XYZ file of N, CA and C in Angstrom:
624
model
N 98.673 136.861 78.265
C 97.786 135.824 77.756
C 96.538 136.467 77.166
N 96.440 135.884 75.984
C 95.067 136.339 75.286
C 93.611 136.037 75.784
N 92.619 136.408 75.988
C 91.162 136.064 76.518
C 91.522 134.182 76.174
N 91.306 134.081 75.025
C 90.969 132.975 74.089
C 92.065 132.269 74.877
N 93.135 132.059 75.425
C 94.195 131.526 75.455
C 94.230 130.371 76.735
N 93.033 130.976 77.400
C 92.802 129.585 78.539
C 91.901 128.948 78.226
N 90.861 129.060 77.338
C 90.091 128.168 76.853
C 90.836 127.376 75.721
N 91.756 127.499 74.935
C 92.907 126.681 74.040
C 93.341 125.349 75.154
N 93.938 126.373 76.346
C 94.585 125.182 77.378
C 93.763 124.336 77.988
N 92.531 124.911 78.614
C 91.789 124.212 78.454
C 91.937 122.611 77.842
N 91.591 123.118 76.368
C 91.359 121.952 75.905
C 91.999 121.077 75.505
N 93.421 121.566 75.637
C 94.300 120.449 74.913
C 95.108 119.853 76.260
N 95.036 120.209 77.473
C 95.023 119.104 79.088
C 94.634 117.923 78.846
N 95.184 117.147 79.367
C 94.725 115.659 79.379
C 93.084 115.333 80.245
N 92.379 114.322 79.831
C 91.110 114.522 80.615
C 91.229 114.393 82.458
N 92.205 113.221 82.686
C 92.552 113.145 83.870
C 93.164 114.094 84.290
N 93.731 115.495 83.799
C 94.081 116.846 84.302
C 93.187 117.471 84.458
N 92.470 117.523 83.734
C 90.988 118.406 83.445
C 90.136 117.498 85.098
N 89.931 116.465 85.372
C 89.036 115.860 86.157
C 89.812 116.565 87.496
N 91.013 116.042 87.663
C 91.984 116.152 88.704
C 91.922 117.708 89.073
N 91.960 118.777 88.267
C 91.840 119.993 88.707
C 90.581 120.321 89.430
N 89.582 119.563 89.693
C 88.208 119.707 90.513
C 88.385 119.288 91.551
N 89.190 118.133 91.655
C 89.166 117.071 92.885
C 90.360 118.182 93.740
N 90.902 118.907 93.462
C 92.068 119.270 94.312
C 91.616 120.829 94.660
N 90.566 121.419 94.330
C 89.763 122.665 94.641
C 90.284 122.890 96.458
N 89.966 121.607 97.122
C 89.401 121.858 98.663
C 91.328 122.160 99.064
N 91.962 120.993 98.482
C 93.671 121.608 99.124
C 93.985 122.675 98.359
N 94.041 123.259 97.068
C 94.481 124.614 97.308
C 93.713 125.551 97.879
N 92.882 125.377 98.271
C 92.098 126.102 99.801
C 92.749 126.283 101.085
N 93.409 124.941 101.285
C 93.762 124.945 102.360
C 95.444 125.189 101.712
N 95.943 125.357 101.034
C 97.616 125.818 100.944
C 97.167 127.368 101.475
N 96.658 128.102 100.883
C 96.251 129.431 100.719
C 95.744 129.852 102.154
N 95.231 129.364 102.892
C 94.874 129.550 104.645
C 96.221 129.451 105.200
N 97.143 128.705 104.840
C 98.567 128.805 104.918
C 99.234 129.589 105.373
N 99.478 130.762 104.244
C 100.014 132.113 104.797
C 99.527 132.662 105.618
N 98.371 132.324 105.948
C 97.362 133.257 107.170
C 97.544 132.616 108.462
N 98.768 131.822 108.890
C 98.393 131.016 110.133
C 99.066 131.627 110.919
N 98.579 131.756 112.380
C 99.791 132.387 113.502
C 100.600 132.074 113.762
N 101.868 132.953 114.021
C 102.911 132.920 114.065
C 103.431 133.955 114.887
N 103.495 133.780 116.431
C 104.121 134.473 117.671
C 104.374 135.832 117.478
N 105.730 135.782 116.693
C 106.496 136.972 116.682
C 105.958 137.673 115.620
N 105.485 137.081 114.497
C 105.032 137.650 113.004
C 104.102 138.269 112.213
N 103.133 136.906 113.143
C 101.731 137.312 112.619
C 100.919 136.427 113.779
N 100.859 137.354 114.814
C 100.387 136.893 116.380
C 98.400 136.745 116.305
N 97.747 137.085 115.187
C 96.499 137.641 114.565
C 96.072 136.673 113.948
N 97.119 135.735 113.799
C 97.174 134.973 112.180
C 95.508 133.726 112.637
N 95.377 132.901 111.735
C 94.494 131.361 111.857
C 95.308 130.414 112.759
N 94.907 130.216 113.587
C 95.038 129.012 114.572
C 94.350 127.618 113.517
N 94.816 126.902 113.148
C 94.515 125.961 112.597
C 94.457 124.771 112.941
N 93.226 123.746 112.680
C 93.372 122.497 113.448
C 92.918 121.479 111.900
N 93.241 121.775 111.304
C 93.208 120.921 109.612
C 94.549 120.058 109.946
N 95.446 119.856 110.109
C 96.052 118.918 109.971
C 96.677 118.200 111.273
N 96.946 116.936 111.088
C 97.708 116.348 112.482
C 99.100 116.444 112.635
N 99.313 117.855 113.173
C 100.573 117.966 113.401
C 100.460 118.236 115.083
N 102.241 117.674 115.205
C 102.544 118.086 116.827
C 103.030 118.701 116.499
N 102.294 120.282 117.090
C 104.043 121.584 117.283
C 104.778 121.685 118.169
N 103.782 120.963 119.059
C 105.009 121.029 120.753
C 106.665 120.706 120.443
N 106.627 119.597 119.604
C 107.596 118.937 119.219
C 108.684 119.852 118.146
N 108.156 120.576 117.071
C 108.762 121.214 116.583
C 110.400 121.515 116.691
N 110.165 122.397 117.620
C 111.902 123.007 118.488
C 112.980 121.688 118.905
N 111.946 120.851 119.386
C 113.243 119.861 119.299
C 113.600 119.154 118.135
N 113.006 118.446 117.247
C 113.125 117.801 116.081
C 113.554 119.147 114.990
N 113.899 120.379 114.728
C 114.048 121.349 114.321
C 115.779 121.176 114.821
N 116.153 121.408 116.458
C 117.027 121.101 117.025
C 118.146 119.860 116.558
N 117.529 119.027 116.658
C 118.165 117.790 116.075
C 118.419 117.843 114.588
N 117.877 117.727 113.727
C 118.010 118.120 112.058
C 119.209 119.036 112.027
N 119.169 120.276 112.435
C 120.201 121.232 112.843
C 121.545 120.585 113.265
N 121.912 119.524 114.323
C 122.755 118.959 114.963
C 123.084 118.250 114.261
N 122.193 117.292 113.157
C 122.869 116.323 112.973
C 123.021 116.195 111.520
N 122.938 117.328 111.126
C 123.279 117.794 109.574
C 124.621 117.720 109.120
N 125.247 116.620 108.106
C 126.785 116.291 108.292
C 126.856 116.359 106.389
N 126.707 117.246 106.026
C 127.112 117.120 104.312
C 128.332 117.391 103.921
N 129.067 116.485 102.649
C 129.877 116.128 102.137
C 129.774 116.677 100.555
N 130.757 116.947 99.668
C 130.800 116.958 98.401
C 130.591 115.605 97.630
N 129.961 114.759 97.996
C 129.539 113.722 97.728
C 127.920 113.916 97.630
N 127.403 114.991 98.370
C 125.956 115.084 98.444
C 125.262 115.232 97.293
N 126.479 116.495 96.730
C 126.191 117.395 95.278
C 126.280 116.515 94.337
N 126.249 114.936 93.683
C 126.926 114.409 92.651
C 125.223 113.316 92.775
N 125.307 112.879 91.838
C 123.938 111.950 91.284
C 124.050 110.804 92.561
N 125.766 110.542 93.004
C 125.689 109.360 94.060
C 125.386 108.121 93.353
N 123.958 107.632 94.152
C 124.447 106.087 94.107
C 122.910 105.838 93.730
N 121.940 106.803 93.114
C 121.099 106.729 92.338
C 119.649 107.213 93.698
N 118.433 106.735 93.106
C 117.478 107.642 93.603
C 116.715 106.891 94.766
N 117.053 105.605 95.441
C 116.702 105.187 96.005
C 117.455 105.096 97.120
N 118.406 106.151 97.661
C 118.870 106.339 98.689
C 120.208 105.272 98.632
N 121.212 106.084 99.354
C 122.874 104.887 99.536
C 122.602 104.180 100.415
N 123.984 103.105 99.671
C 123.663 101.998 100.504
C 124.085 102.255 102.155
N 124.442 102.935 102.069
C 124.747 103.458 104.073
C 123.113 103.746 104.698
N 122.411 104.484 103.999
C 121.476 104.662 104.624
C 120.485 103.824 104.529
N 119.819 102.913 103.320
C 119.542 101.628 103.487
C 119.640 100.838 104.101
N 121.237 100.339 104.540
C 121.657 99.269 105.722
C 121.258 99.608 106.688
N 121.171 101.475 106.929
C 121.027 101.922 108.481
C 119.582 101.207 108.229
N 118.696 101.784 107.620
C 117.343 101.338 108.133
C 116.636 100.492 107.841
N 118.041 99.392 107.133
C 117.057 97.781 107.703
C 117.362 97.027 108.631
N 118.096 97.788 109.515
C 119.232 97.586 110.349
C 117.636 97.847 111.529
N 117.362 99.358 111.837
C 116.794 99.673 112.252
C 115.610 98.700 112.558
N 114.716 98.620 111.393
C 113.467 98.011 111.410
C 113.210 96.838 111.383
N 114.642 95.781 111.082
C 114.528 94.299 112.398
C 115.152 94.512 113.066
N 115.477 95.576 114.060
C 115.803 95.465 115.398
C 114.550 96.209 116.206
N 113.358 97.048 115.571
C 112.245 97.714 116.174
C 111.557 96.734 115.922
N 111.282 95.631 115.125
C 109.790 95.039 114.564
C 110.078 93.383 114.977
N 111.337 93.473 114.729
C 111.994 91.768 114.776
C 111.001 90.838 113.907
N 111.253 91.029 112.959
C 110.034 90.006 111.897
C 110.864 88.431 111.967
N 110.460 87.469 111.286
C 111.036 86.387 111.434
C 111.952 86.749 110.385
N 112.676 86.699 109.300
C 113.202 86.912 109.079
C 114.048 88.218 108.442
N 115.414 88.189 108.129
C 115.861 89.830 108.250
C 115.573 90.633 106.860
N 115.773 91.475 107.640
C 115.675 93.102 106.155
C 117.173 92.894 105.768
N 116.892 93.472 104.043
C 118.386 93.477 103.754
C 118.198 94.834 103.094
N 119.563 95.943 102.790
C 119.535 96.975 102.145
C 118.602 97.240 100.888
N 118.795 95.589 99.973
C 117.851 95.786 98.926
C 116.826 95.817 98.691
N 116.129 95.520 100.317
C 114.634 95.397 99.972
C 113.844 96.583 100.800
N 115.017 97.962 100.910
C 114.588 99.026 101.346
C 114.644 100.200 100.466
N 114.334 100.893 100.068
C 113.904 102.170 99.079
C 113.510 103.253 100.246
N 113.719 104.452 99.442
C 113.730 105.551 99.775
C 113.313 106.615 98.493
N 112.249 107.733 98.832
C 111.317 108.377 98.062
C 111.539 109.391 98.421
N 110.832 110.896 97.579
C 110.961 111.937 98.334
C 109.794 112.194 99.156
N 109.518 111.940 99.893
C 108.410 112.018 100.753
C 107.292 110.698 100.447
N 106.137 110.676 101.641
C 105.532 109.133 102.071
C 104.489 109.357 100.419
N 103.781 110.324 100.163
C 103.362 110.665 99.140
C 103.433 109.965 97.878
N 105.236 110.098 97.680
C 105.530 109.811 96.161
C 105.746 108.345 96.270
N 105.909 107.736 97.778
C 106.171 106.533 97.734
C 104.633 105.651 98.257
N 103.454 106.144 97.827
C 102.202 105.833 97.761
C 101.774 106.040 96.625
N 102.091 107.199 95.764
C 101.888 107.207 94.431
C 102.550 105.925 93.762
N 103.945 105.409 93.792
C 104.415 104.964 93.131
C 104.007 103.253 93.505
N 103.596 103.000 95.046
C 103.014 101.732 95.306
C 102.134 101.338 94.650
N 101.360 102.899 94.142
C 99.764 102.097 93.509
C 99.903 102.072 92.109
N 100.848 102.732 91.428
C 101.465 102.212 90.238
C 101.760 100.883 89.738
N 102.512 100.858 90.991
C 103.316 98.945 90.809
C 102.349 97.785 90.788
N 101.598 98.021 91.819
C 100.569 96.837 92.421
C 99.130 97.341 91.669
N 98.853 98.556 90.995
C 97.478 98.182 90.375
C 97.282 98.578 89.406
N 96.386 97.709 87.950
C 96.298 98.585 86.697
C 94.576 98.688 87.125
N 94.586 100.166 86.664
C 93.048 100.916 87.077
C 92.596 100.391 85.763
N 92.737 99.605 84.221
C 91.858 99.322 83.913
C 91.595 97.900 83.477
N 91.868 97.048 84.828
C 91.223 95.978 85.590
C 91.149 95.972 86.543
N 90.346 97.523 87.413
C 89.346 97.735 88.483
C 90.615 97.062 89.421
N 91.415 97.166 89.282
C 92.233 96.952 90.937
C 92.007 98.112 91.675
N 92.189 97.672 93.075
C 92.273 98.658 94.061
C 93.316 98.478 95.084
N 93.160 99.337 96.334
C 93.407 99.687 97.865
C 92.511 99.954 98.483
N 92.750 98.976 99.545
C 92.080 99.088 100.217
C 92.354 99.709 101.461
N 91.281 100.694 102.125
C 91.900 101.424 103.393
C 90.592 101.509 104.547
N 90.651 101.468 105.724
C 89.643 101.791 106.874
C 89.863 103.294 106.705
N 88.146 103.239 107.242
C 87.770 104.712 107.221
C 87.025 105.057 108.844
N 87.432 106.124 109.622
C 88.336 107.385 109.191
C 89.717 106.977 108.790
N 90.108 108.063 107.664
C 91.216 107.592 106.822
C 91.896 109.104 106.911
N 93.350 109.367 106.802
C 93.969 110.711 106.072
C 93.377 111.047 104.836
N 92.743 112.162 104.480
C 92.135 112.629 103.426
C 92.758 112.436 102.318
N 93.874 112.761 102.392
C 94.711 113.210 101.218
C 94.704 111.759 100.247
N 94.980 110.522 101.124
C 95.453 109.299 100.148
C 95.030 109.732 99.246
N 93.062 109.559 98.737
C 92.421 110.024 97.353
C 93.707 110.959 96.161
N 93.922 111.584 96.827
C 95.020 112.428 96.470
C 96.524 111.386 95.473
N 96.696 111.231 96.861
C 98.238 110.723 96.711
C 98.409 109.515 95.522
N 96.833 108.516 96.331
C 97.138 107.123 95.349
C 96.604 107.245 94.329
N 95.566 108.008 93.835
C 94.439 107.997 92.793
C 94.621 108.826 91.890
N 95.164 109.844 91.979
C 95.149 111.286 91.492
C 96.039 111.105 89.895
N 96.918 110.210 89.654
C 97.405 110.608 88.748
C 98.193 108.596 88.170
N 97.279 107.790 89.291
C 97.141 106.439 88.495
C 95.518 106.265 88.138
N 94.907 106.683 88.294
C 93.203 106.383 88.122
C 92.658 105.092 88.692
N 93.626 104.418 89.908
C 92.993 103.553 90.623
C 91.688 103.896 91.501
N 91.707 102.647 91.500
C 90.164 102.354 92.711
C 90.676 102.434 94.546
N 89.872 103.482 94.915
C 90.090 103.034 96.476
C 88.736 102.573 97.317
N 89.027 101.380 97.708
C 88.122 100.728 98.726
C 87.893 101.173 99.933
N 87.116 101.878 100.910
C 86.996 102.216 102.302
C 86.177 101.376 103.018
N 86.574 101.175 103.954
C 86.264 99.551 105.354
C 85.652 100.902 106.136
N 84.187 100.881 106.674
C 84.317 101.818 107.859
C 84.615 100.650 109.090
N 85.822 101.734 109.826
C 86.333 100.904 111.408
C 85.575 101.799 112.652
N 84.972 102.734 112.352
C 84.443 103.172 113.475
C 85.657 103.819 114.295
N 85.736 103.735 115.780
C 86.978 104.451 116.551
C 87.795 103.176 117.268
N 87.581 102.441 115.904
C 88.519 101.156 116.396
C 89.978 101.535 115.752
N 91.119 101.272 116.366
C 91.934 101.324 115.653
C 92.329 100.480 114.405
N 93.195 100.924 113.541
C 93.588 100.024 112.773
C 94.420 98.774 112.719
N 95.008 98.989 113.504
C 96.022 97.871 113.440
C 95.436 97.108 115.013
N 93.812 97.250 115.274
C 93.575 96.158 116.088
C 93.264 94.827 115.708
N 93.454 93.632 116.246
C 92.894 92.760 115.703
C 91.428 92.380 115.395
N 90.262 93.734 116.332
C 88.867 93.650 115.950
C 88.460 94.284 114.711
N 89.548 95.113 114.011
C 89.224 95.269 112.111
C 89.416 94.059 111.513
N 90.235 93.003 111.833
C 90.462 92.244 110.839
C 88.792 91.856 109.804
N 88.247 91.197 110.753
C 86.607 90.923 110.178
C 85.677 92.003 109.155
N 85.661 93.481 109.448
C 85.555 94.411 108.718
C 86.577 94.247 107.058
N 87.640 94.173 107.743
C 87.884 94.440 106.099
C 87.862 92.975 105.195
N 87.994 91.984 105.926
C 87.479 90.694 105.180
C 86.156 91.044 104.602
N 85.053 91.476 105.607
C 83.440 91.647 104.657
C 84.007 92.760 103.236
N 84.418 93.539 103.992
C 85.026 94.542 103.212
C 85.637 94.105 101.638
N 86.989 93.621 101.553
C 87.528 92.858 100.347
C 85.892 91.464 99.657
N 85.336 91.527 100.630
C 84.262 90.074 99.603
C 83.606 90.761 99.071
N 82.780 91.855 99.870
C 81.655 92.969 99.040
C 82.598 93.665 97.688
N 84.036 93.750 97.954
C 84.124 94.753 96.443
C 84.457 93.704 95.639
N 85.084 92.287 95.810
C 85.144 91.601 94.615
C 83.902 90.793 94.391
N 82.968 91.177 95.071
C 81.577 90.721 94.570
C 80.981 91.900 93.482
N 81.437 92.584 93.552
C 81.418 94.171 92.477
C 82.216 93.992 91.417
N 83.100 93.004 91.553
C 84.155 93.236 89.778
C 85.146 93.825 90.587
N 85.551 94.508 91.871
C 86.703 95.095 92.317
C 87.810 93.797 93.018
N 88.575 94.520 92.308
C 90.093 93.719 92.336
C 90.920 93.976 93.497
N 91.320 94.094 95.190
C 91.711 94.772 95.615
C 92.847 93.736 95.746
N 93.854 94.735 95.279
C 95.332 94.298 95.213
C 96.270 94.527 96.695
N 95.795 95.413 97.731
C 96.485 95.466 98.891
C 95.295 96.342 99.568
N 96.436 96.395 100.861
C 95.692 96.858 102.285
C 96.628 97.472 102.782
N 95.937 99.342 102.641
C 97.004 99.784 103.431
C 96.114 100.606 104.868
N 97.234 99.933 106.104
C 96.489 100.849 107.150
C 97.494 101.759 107.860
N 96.240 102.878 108.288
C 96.805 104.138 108.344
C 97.309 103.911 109.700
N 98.435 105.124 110.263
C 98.543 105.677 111.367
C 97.021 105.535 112.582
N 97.117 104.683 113.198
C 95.519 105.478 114.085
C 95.285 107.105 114.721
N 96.563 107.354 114.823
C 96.407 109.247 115.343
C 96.193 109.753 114.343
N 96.151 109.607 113.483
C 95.659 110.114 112.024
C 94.871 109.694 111.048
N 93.133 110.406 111.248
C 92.956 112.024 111.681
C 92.360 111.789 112.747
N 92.542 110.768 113.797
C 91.653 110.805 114.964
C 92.336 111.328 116.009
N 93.377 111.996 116.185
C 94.819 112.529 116.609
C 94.363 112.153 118.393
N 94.513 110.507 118.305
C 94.745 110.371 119.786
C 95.940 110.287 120.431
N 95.872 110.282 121.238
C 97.538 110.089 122.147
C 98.071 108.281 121.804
């Protein structure tokens, strides 16, 4: 590459690439601490890290299981039955989630999807449900997982709303009132908030 040749690229990036490459400074920080983390047998020296909410205890068994219950077919290798997961595994998990949640009425295969990770299927929620230029949003309680900014915003240019909940959980019924003030103050602003998403409460407050 020529001197001149990153200032060319530079400029011909889209502006929301150009913006987006600032906002993402702090995670490739943290990919890069990455390779440096301990590891027993490997790198016994390494960073002990407490940046993300993971259980490792758990690891070996859920590692274990994946291992066990890995059953592939020459059916795996072929386009299949398109990108939203077969209908076997659909049925399994609407099967699943009115028999864990029991809503009043049932889940059917079609109204379950499947993504490659929670990520792309938060990217693609805030696609569907908001155009960023009529100030729609999401709305989320704060403390929040860092990343959403990331996930939902990064590459639709939506709006995200934050409720502070304090060390209340989310899914108690004493947020409800918070994010009601919450949704009136931003559409008293011109903000549009098109949904409400709430987080995990162990995450990032990683309680039991």
């Amino acid at each position: 590459m020529n001197p001149g040749d990153a200032k060319v690229m530079e400029m011909e990036i889209s502006p929301n690439t150009q913006y987006n490459k600032l906002r993402t400074s702090a995670t490739h920080s943290l990919l890069r601490l990455k390779i440096h983390y301990c590891i027993p047998t490997t790198n016994p020296q390494g960073v002990v890290s407490f940046a993300n909410a993971e259980n490792w205890l758990m690891h070996d068994d859920l590692a274990a299981f994946i291992n066990d219950h890995n059953r592939f077919n020459k059916r795996c290798c072929a386009y299949g039955e398109g990108y939203t997961g077969t209908l076997r595994l659909r049925s399994a998990m609407a099967t699943h989630l009115y028999t864990h949640f029991q809503p009043t009425e049932a889940i059917t295969a079609e109204e379950v999807t499947f993504a490659a990770g929670v990520t792309n299927l938060n990217k693609t929620s805030a696609s569907i449900l908001c155009d960023p230029d009529q100030d729609d949003a999401i709305m989320l309680g704060r403390p929040v997982y860092g990343a959403f900014s990331r996930d939902l915003a990064m590459r639709t240019n939506i709006h995200l709303e934050y409720v502070p909940v304090g060390d209340t959980e989310q899914i108690s019924p004493a947020c409800v009132l918070a994010f009601g003030a919450g949704f009136e103050a931003a559409k008293a602003r011109g903000i549009n908030v098109r949904a409400l998403m709430i987080c995990n409460p162990h995450n990032p407050l990683g309680q039991f």
